[in-house]
Coordinates of C-alpha atoms in Angstrom, one line a residue:
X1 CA 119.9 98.6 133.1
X2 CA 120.3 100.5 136.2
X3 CA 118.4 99.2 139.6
X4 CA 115.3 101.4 139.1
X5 CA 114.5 100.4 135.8
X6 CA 114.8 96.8 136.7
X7 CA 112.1 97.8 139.3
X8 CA 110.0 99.8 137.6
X9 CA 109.8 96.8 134.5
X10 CA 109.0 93.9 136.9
X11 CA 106.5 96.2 138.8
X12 CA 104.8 97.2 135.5
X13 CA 104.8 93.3 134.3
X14 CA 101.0 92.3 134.8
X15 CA 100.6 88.2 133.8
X16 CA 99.9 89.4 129.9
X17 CA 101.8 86.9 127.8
X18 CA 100.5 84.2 129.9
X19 CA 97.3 84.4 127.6
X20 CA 97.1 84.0 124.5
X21 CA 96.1 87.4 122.9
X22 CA 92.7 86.3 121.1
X23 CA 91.5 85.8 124.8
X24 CA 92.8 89.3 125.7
X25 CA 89.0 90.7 125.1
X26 CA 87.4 88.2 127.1
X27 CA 90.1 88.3 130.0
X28 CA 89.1 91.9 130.1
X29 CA 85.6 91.2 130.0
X30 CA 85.4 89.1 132.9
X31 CA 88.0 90.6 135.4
X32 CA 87.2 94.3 135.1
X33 CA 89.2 96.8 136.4
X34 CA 93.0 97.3 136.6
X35 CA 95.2 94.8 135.1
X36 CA 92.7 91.7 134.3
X37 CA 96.0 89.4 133.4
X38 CA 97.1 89.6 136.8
X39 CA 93.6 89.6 138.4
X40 CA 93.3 85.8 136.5
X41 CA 96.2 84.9 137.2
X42 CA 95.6 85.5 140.8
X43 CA 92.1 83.7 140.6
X44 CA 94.0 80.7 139.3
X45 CA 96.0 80.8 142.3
X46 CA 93.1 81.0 144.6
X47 CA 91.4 77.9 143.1
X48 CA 94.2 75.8 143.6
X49 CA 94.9 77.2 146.9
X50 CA 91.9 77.8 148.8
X51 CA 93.6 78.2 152.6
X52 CA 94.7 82.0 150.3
X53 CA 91.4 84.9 150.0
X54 CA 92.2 87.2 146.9
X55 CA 93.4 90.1 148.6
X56 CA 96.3 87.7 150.1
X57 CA 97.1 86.2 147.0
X58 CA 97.5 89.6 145.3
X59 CA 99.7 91.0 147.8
X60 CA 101.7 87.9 148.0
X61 CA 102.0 88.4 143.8
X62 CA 103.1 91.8 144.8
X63 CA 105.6 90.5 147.1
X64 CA 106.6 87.5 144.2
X65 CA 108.0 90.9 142.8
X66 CA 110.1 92.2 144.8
X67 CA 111.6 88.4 145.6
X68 CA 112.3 88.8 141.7
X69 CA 114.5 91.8 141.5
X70 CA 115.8 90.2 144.7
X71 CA 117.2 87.4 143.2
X72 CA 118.1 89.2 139.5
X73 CA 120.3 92.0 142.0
X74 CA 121.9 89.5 144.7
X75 CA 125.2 88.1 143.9
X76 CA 124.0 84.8 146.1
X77 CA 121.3 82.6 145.2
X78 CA 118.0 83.7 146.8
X79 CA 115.0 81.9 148.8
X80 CA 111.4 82.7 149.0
X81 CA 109.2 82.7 151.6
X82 CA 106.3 79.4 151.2
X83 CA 103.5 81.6 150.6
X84 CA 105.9 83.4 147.6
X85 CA 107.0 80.3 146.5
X86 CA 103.5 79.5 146.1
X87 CA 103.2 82.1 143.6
X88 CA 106.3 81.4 141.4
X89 CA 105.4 77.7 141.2
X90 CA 102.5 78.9 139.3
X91 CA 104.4 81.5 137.7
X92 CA 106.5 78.3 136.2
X93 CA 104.1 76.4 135.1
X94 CA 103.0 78.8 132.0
X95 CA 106.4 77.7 130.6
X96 CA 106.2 79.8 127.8
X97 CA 105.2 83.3 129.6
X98 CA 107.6 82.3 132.0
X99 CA 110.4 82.0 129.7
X100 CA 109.8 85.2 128.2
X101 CA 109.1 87.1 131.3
X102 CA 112.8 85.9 132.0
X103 CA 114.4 87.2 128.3
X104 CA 112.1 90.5 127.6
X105 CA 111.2 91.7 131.5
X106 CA 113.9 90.8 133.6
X107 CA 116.6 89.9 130.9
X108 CA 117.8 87.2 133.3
X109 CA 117.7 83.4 133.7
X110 CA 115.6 83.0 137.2
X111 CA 115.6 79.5 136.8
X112 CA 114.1 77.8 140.0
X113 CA 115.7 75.0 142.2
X114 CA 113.3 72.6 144.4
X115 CA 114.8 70.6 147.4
X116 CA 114.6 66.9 145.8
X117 CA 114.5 65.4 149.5
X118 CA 115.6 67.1 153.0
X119 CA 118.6 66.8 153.5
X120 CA 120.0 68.7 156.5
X121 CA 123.3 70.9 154.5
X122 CA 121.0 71.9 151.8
X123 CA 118.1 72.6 154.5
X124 CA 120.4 74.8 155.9
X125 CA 122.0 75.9 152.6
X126 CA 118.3 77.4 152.4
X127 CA 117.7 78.6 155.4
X128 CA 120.6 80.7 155.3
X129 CA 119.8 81.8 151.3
X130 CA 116.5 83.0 153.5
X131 CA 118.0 84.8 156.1
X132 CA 120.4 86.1 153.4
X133 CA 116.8 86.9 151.1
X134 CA 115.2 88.8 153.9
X135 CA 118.0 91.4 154.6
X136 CA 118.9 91.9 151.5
X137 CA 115.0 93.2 151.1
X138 CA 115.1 95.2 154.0
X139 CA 118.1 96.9 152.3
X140 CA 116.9 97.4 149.1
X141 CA 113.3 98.4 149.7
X142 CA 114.1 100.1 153.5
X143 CA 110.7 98.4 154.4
X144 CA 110.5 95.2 156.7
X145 CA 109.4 92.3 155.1
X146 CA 105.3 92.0 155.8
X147 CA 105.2 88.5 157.9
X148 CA 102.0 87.5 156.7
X149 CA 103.5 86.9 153.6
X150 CA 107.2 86.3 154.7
X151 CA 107.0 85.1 157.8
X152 CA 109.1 85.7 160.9
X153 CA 112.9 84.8 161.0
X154 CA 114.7 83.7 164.4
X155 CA 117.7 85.7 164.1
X156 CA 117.6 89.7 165.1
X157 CA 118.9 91.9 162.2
X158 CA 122.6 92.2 164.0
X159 CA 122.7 88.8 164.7
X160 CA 122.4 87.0 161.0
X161 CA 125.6 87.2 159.9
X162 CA 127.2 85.2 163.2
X163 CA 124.0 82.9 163.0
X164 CA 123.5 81.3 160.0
X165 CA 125.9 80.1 157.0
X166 CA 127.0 82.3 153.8
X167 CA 124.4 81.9 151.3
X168 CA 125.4 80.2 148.0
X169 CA 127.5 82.4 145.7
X170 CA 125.8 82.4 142.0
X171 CA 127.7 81.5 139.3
X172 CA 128.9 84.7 136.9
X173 CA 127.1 83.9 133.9
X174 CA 126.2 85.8 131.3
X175 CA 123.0 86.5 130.5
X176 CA 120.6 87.6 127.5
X177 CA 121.2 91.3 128.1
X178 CA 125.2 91.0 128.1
X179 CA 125.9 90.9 131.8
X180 CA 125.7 89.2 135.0
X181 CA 124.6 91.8 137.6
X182 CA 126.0 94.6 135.8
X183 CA 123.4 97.5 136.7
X184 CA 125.2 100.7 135.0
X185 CA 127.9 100.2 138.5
X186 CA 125.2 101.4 140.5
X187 CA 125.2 98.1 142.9
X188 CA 126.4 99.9 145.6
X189 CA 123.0 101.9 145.2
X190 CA 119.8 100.7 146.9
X191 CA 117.0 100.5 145.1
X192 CA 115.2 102.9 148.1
X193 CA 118.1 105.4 147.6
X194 CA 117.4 105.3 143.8
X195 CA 113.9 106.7 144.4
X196 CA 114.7 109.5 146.8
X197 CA 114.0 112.1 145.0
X198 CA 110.4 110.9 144.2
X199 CA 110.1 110.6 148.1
X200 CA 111.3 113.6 149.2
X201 CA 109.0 115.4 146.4
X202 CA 106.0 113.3 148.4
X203 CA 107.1 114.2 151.3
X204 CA 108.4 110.6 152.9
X205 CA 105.0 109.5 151.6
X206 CA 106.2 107.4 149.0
X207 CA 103.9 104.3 148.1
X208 CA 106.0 102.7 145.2
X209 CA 107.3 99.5 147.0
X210 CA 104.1 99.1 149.3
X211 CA 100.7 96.9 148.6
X212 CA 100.1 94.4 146.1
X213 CA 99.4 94.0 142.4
X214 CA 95.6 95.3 143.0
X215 CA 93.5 95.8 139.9
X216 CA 89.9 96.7 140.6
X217 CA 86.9 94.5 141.2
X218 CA 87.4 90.9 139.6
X219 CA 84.7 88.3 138.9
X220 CA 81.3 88.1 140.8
X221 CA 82.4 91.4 142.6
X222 CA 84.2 89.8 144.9
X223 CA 87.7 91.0 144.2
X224 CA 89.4 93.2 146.9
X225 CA 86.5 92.7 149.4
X226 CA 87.5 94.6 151.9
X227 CA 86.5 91.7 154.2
X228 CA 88.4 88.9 152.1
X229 CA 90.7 88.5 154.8
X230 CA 87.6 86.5 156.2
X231 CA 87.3 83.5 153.9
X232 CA 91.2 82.7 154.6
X233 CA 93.4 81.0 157.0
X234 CA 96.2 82.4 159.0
X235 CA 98.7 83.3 156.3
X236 CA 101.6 83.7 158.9
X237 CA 100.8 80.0 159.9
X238 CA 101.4 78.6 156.8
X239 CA 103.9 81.0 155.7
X240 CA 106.3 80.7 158.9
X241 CA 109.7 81.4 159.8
X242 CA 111.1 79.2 157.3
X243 CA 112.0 79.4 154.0
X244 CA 110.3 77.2 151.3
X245 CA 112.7 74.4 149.9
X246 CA 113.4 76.6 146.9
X247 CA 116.3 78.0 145.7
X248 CA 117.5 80.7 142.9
X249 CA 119.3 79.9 139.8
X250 CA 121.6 81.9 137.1
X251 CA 121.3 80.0 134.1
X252 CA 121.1 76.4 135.8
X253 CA 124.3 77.0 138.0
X254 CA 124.7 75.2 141.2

């Protein structure tokens, strides 16, 4: 599949087959609105994580995105941000969902590889996979990564490649859809680029790769308050400059 339709598949994915479908009715019933899967999935979040308001934790699930086609497109092994990893940790634990999210969305293995203990080469290892992570967005998406949810890196743009180490190559495996990174040869194509058309029809006032996974109004009313920002702490404080002690995987490859 070419770049775009990798996009627009993950961007259309909204948390579905995490429930089982007789619970579809009342999943709609009590998160009204846009896409109720991903509005519970989101509250879910927010319970466990109560330093996160709703609006944050949809945008970060909006941002969890993008880190996927990230790391489905990258010939290296990607890292998230904390807050992001956040989001895939729960993403993982609905095993199931997860595993076919992997064969019938992304047709990829994203398999997910925590730091055991800190050791300073693999802390590195990920802190260069970060730095790596981050301008590989800012190329893909021509946006800047927001730094609530991404934090702020210590290297300047021109200086990354001189700073920090090569990020780990993936191994070229194949995967359920026949290929390893084989988007119709259009890798030399940024996502961004793919969509310029559309954004010269709008005028430069394209919106597909900003906000989060919104959805309406969720349960007690409260979802995307437009003063939810309120009940959370300082995302960017949690989030930092760092990248979580995560790492991307191709079909369990090291």
């Amino acid at each position: 599949m070419t770049k775009k339709e990798l996009w627009l598949q993950i961007k259309n994915y909204h948390f579905h087959n995490l429930v089982h479908p007789s619970l579809w009715d009342s999943i709609a019933t009590k998160f009204s609105g846009r896409n109720p899967f991903t509005q519970a999935f989101a509250n879910k979040i927010k319970g466990k994580h109560n330093f996160l308001n709703y609006k944050q934790v949809l945008r970060a699930i909006g941002e969890y995105k993008k880190f996927v086609y990230l790391g489905v497109i990258s010939d290296y092994h990607v890292t998230p941000s904390k807050i992001i990893d956040i989001i895939w940790h729960e993403h993982l634990l609905f095993s199931s969902g997860y595993k076919d999210f992997c064969k019938e969305v992304i047709e990829y293995e994203f398999d997910h590889h925590p730091e055991l203990i800190a050791i300073d080469e693999q802390t590195e290892m990920y802190n260069a996979q970060y730095e790596y992570t981050l301008k590989l967005y800012r190329t893909e998406f021509g946006l800047e990564p927001p730094t609530d949810i991404w934090g702020e890196t210590k290297y300047a743009n021109n200086e990354l490649s001189k700073a920090t180490l090569l990020p780990k190559k993936k191994k070229q495996v194949e995967n359920s859809g026949g290929s390893s990174n084989d988007y119709d040869n259009d890798n030399d194509i940024t996502l961004v680029a793919s969509f310029s058309h559309d954004i010269a029809e709008n005028n430069n006032n394209f919106g597909e790769f900003g906000g989060g996974d919104g959805g309406g109004s969720g349960a007690s009313g409260e979802w995307g308050d437009t003063n939810a920002s309120d009940d959370g702490a300082d995302v960017s404080a949690d989030g930092g400059g760092d990248g979580s002690g995560c790492s991307s995987g191709c079909g369990g490859g090291d």
